[in-house]
Each structure stands twice: as structure tokens, then as C-alpha cells.
Short mmCIF file of C-alpha atoms and ligand atoms in Angstrom, two decimals:
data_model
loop_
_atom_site.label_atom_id
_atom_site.label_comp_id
_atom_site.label_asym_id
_atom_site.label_seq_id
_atom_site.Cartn_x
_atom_site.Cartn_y
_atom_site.Cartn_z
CA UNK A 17 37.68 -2.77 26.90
CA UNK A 18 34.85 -1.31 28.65
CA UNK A 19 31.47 -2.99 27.85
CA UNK A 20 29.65 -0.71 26.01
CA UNK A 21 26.08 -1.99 27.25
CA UNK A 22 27.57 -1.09 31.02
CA UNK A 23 25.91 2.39 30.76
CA UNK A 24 22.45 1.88 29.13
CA UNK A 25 21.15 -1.65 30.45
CA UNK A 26 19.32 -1.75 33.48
CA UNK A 27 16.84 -4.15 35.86
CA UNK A 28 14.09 -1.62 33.65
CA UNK A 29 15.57 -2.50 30.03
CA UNK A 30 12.54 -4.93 28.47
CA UNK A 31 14.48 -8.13 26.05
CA UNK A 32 13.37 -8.78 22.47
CA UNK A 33 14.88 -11.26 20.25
CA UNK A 34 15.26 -13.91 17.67
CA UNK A 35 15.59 -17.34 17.31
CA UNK A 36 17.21 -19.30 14.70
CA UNK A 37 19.76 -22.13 13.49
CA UNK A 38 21.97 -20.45 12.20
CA UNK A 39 21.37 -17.05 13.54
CA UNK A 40 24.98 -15.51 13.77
CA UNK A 41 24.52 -13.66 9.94
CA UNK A 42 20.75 -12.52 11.13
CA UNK A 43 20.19 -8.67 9.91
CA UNK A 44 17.80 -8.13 12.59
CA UNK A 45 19.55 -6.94 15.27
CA UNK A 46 21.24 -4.30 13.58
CA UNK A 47 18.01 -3.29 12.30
CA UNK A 48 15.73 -3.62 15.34
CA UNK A 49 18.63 -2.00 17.61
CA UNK A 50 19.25 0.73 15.20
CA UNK A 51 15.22 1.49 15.53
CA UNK A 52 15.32 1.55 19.40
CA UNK A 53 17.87 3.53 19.20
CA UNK A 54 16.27 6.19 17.42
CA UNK A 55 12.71 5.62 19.00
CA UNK A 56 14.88 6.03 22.82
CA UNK A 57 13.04 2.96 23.95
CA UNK A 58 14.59 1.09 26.74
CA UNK A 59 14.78 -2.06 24.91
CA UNK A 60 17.37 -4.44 23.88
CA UNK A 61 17.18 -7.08 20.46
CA UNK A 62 19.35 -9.87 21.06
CA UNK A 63 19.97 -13.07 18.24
CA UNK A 64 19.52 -16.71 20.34
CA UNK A 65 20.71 -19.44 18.50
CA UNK A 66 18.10 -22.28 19.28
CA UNK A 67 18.47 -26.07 17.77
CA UNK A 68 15.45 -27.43 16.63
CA UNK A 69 15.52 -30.20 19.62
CA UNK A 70 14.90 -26.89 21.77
CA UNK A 71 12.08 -24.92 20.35
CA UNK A 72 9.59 -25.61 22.42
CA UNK A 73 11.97 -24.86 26.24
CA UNK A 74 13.25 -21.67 24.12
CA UNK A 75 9.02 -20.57 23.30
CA UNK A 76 8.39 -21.23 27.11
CA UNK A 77 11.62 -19.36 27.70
CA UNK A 78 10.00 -16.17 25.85
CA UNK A 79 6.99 -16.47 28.32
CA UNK A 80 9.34 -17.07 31.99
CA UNK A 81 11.98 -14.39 31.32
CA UNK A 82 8.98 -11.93 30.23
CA UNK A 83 10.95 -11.19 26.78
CA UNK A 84 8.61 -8.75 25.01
CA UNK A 85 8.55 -10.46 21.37
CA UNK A 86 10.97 -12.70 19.38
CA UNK A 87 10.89 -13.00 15.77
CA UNK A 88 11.01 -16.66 14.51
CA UNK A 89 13.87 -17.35 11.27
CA UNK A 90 14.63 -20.40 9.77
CA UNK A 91 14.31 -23.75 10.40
CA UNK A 92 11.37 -22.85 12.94
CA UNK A 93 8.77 -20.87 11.34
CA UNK A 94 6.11 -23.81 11.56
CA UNK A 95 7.59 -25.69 14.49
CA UNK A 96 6.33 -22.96 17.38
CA UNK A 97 3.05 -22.61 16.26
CA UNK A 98 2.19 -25.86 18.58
CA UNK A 99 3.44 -23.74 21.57
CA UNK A 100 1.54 -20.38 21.17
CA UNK A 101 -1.48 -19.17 22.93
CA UNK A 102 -3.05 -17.85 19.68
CA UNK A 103 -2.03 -17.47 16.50
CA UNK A 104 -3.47 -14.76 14.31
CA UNK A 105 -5.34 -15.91 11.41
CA UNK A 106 -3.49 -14.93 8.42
CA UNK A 107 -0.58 -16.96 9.80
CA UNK A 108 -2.57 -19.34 10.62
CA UNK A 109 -3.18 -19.07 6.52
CA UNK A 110 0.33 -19.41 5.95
CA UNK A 111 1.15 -22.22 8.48
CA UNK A 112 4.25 -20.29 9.50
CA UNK A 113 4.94 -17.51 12.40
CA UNK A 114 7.77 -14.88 12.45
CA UNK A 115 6.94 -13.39 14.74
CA UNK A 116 5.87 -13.64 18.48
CA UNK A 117 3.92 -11.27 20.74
CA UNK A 118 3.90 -11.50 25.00
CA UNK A 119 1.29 -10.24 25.24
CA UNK A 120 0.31 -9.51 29.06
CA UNK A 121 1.91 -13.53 29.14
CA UNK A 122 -0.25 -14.59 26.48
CA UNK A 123 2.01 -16.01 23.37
CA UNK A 124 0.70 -14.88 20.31
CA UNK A 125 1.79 -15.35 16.69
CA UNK A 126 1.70 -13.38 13.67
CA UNK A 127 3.26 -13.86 10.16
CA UNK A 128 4.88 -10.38 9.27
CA UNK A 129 6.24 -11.57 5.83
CA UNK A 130 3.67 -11.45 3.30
CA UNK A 131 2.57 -7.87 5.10
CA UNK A 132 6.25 -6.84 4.56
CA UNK A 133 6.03 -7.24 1.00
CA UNK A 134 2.39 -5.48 0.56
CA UNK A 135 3.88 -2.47 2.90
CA UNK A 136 6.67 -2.65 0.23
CA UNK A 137 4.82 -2.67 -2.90
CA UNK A 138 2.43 -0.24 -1.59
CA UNK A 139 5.40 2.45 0.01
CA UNK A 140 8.09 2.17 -2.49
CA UNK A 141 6.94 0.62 -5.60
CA UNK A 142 3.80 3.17 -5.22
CA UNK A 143 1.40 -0.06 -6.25
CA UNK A 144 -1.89 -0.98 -5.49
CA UNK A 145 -2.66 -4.51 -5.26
CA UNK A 146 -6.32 -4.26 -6.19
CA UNK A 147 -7.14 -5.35 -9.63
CA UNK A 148 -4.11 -6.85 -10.08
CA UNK A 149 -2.65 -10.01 -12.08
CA UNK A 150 0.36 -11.19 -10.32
CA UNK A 151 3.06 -13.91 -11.08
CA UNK A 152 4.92 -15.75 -8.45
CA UNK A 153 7.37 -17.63 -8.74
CA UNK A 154 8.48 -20.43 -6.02
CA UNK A 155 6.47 -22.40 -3.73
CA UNK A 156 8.42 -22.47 -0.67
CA UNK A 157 7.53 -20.89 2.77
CA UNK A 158 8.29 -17.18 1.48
CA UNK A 159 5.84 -17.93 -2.18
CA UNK A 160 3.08 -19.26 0.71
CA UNK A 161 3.56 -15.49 2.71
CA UNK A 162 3.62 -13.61 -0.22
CA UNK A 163 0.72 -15.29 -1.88
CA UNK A 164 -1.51 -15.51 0.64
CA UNK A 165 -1.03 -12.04 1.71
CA UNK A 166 -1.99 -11.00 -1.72
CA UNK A 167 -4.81 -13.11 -2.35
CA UNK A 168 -5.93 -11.48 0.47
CA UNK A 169 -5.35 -7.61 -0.80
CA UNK A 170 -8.04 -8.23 -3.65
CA UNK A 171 -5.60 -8.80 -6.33
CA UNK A 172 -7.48 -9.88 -9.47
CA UNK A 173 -5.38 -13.46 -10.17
CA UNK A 174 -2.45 -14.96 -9.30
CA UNK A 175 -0.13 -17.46 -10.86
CA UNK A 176 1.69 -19.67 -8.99
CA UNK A 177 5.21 -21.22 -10.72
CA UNK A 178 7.60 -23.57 -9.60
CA UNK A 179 10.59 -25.46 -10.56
CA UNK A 180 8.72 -29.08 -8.99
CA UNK A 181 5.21 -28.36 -10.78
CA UNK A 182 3.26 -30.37 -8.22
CA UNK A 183 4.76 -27.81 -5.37
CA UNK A 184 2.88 -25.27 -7.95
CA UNK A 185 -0.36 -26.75 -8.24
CA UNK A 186 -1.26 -27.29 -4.39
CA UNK A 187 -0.20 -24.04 -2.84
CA UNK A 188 -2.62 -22.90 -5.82
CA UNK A 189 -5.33 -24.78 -5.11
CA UNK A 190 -4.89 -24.10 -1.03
CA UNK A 191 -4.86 -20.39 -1.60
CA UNK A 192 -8.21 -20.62 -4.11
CA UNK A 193 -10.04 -22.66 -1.66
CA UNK A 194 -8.77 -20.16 1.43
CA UNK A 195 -9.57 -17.16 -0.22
CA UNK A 196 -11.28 -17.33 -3.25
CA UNK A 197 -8.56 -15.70 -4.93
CA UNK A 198 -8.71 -16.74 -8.81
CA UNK A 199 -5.50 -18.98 -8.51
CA UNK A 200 -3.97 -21.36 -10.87
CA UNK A 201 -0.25 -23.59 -10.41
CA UNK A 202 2.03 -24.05 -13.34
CA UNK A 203 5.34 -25.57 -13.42
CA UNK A 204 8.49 -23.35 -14.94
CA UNK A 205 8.19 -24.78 -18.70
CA UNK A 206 4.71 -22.92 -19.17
CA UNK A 207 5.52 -19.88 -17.32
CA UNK A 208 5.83 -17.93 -20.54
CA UNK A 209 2.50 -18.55 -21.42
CA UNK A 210 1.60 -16.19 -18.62
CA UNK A 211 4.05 -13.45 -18.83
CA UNK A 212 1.90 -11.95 -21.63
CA UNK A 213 -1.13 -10.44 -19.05
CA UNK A 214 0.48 -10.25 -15.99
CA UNK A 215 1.23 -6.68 -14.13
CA UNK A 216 3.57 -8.11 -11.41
CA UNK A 217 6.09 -10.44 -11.44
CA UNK A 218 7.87 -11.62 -7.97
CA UNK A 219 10.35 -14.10 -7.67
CA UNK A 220 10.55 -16.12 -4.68
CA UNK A 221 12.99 -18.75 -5.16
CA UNK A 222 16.62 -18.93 -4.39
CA UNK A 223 17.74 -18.27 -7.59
CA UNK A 224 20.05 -15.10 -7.90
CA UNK A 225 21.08 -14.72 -4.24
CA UNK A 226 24.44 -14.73 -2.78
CA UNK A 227 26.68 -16.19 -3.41
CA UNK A 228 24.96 -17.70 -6.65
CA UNK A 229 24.52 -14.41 -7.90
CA UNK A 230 24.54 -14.75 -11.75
CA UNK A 231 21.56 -17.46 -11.67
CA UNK A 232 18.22 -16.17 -12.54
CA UNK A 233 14.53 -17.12 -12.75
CA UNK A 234 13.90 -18.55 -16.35
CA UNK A 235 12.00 -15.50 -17.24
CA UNK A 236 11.61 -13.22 -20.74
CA UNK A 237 11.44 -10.32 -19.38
CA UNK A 238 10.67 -8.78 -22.84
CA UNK A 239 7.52 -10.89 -22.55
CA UNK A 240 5.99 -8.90 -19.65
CA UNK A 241 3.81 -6.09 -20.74
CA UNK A 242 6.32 -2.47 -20.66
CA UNK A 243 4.32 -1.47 -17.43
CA UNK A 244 4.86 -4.65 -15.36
CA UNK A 245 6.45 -4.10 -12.16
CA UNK A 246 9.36 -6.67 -11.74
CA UNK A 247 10.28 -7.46 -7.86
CA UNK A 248 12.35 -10.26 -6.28
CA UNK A 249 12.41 -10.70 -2.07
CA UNK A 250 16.24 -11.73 -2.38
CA UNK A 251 18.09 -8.85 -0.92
CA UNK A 252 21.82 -10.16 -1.17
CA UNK A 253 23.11 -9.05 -3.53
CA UNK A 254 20.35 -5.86 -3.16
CA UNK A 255 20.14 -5.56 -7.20
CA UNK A 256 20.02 -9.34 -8.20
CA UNK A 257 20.51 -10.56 -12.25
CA UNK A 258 16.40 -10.53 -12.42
CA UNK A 259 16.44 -6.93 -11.33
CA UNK A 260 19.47 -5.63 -13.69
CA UNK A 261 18.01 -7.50 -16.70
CA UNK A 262 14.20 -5.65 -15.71
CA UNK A 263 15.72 -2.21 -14.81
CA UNK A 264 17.81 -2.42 -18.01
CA UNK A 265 14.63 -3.32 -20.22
CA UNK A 266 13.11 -0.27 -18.99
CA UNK A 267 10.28 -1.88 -16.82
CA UNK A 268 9.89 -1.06 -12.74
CA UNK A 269 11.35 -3.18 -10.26
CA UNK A 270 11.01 -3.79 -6.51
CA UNK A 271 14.35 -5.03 -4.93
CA UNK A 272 13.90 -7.40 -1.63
CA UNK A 273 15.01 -4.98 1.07
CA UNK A 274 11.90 -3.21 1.06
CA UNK A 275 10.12 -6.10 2.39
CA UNK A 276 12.75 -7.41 5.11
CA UNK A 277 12.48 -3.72 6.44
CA UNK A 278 8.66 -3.66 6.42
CA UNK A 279 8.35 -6.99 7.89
CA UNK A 280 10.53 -5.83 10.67
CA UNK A 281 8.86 -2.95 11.05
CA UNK A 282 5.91 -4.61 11.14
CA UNK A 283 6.58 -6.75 13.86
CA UNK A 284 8.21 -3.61 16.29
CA UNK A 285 5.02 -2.28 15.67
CA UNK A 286 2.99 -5.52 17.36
CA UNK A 287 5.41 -5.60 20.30
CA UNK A 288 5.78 -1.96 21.36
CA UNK A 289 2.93 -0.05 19.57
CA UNK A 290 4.80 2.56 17.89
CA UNK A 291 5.18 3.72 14.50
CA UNK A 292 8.14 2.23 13.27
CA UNK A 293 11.57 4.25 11.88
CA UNK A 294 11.57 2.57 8.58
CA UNK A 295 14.41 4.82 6.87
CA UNK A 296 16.41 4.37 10.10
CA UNK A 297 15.85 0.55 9.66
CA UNK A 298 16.76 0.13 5.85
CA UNK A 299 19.86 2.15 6.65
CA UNK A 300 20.53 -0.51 9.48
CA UNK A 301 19.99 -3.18 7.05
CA UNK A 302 22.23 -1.48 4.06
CA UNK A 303 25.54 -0.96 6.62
CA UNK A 304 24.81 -4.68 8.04
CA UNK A 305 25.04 -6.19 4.25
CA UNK A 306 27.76 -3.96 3.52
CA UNK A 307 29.74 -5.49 6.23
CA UNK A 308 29.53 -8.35 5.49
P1 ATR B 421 11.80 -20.32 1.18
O1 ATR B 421 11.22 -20.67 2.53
O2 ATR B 421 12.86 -19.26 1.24
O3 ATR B 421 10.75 -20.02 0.17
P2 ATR B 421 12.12 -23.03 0.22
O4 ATR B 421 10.88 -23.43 0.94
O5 ATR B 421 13.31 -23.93 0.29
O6 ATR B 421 12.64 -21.61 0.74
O7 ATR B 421 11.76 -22.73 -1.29
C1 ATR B 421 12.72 -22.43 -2.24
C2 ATR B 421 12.03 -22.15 -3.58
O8 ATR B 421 13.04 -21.85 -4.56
C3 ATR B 421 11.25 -23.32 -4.11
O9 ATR B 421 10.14 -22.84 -4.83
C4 ATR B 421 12.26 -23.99 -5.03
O10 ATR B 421 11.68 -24.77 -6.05
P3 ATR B 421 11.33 -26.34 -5.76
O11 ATR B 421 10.02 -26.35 -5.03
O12 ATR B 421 11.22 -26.94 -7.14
O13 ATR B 421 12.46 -26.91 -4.95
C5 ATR B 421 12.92 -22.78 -5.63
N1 ATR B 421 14.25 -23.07 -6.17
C6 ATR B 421 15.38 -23.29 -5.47
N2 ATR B 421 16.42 -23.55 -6.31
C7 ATR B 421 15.91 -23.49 -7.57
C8 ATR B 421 16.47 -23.66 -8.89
N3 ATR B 421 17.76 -23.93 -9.06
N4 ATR B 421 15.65 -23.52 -9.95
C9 ATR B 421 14.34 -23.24 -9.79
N5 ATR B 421 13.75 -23.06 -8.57
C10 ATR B 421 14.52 -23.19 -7.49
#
């Protein structure tokens, strides 16, 4: 079989990536490839599989082969910060980097996460952050994105819950003392006291995503106000049990696609400085899933 890159790469086609252990069920290629594609840039998106013994050889790697950007997945999010030439400061805020820059052979690293969910909550949910009260739920790496990045958008309060309470109470207090955000922790047990006033609800956690797809967040939905906007960052399955149960009581809701596209988007924006195809990218992203 002929190999179908024979015809298009050439000693001009500029190397972007992503490292991660594993990387082999990454959605990012077919996403980022789809939108080079359609932009007719003369770029290739390739997935490197890098051990955590390796980071640091694989960042220098990014700045001796001249690759263009790399986006950073799990397990090493925190681990290349100690590499980079800068790091911007909102991901600095977040302690985590997903994504990487060569810039001119300067390293520098941004967190696209938390954006991605703003760019989704503004674009397809159609809300504002200003003014408003927001529950979170989870206070892992993608709760520290998501909350900083909105503590940051001038929301008016934010509510931090979490399965381990203690988890809770210090990513609350390190957001209030960042950015002044009114923030307070709470551990899954009083959650429902807060249900009551809050206009967004977003789970972070695991809970819900393939393939433990009939779990849910410990939530009464019929305890959020009729106008709260429901929205959960899992995006396998793309309707999860939290979204069917909000959907079906009538309230909004903001699947996790949204923000996997945006922060993607996001991060083709930093490298090449063009205005991103995100409709070509969530299409990417719905045939990848399918797939699989
Ligand atoms: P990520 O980087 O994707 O946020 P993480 O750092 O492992 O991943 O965080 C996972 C989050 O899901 C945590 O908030 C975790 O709660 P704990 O801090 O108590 O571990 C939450 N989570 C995972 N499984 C859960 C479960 N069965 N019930 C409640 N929360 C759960």
C-alpha cells in the first residue's frame, strides 16, 4: 500500500505534536490534522508516546528538531514546566501546561484548558461568566483549570466540592488568595446546601465517563434553580447520566466536547496564529469517538 503521506510531506512541512503515556487513544490528532487540513497549512500533528523517565530529553527534543508546538496530556502536565523558557501566567496559576509554544526557540507554556471551557460556555452555552455563582465539582488538575480560569472571568463566587473534603478546601483557599475570587471548599455531603443559589453547575470528576457510564455526581438536580446551566467536561460518552438527568428536568446543559475543541483550538491558535476551524474540529472529534 502506497503511503499516503508520500505526496504531501516535504523538507518544508513544519511538526506539531503531543506527548503522553498513554497516547495511542489521544483525539488530537484527528482533530488538529482535520484543522490543517482545512486551513491548507503545511503542517503535520503527530501523537509521541513519552514515559515519564523521558520528559525532560522529549521537551529538549521539541526545541532541537524545531517542532512548532506540542500539547502536553496526562501524566505530564506539571512535570515540563521545569524545562520551559517561560510559562504564561495563568498556567503558572494552575501549575499545569498543555500546551507548548517554539517560539523563535524560546519554549513557552500555556494552559489551554480552563480557556477551553470559558470559549465553550461563552460560544455554545451563550453564557456570560460575569456575575455569576458557579459550582464545581472535583479537585483534580481539570477542577484547578476550570476554576482558576473562572475566578479569573469575574464570576461572582465559586464553590468548590469534592469527594476527599480537604482536596476541596485548599484549591479554595489557593484560588481566593490568587485571585480574590469569593471562594469557599466543601466536601460532597454539604453540596446540597449550595445547589439552592447557584447558576452553574460543572462537574469535573470522573464520575459518568466511559466505560463507567451510569455513575453520576451526587447531585439533585431538582435543587438547582430552573435557569441553572448544567455542564460536565467528560465527553465519552458525549451525553453523560448528569447531562440526561439535567436535559430531562428541563434545565440547560453544556456537554464536554465543547471544551476539548476550544482548548484545541486554542492552542492552534498560539502556534500558527490563525483563527481556528472549530466546526471542522468538533466534527474531527465526533468521527474519532465514534470509532472508537
Ligand atoms: P483530573 O486531572 O482529570 O481532574 P484527578 O486529578 O485524578 O483527574 O481528579 C479526579 C477528580 O474526580 C477528583 O476530584 C476525585 O475526587 P477525590 O479528590 O476525592 O479523589 C474525583 N472522583 C473520582 N472518582 C470519584 C468518585 N467515585 N466519587 C467522587 N469523586 C470522584
Amino acid at each position: 500500500m502506497p503511503n499516503r503521506f508520500a505526496q504531501c510531506l516535504t523538507g518544508h512541512t513544519g511538526v506539531l505534536g503531543v506527548i503522553g503515556d498513554p497516547i495511542a487513544h489521544s483525539l488530537s490528532p484527528a482533530m488538529h490534522n482535520a484543522a490543517l487540513q482545512a486551513l491548507d497549512k503545511d503542517y503535520i500533528y503527530v501523537p509521541f508516546a513519552v514515559s515519564p523517565l523521558h520528559v525532560q530529553e522529549a521537551v529538549a527534543g521539541v526545541k532541537a528538531l524545531g517542532i512548532k508546538g506540542i500539547n502536553v496530556t496526562i501524566p505530564h502536565k506539571v512535570a515540563v514546566i521545569d524545562y520551559l523558557d517561560e510559562v504564561d501566567p495563568v498556567a503558572q496559576l494552575i501549575g499545569a501546561v498543555n500546551t507548548i509554544s517554539n517560539q523563535a526557540g524560546r519554549l513557552i507554556g500555556y494552559n489551554t484548558d480552563g480557556y477551553g471551557f470559558l470559549r465553550s460556555l461563552q460560544e455554545e452555552a451563550g453564557r456570560d461568566p460575569e456575575g455569576q455563582k458557579v459550582v464545581l465539582l472535583g479537585a483534580g488538575g481539570a477542577a484547578r483549570a476550570v476554576g482558576f480560569q473562572l475566578a479569573l472571568s469575574k464570576i461572582q463566587s465559586l464553590v468548590v466540592a469534592n469527594r476527599t473534603e480537604s482536596r476541596a478546601l485548599a484549591l479554595a483557599a489557593e484560588i481566593h488568595e490568587q485571585t480574590g475570587c469569593p471562594t469557599v471548599g466543601s466536601g460532597l455531603d454539604s453540596l446540597d446546601s449550595h445547589l439552592s443559589a447557584a447558576d452553574i453547575l460543572i462537574n469535573t470528576t470522573s464520575l459518568g465517563m466511559y466505560p463507567q457510564i451510569t455513575t453520576v455526581p451526587p447531585v439533585e438536580i431538582e435543587h438547582l434553580p430552573p435557569t441553572a446551566l448544567v455542564c460536565d467536561i467528560v465527553y465519552n460518552p458525549s451525553e453523560t447520566l448528569l447531562i440526561q438527568k439535567a436535559a430531562d428536568s428541563g434545565r440547560a446543559t453544556l456537554p464536554g466536547l465543547g471544551m476539548l475543541a476550544y482548548q484545541g483550538a486554542a492552542a492552534l491558535e498560539l502556534w500558527l496564529q490563525v483563527k481556528a476551524p472549530i466546526d471542522v474540529m468538533k466534527t474531527a472529534l465526533r468521527m474519532q469517538l465514534a470509532s472508537q
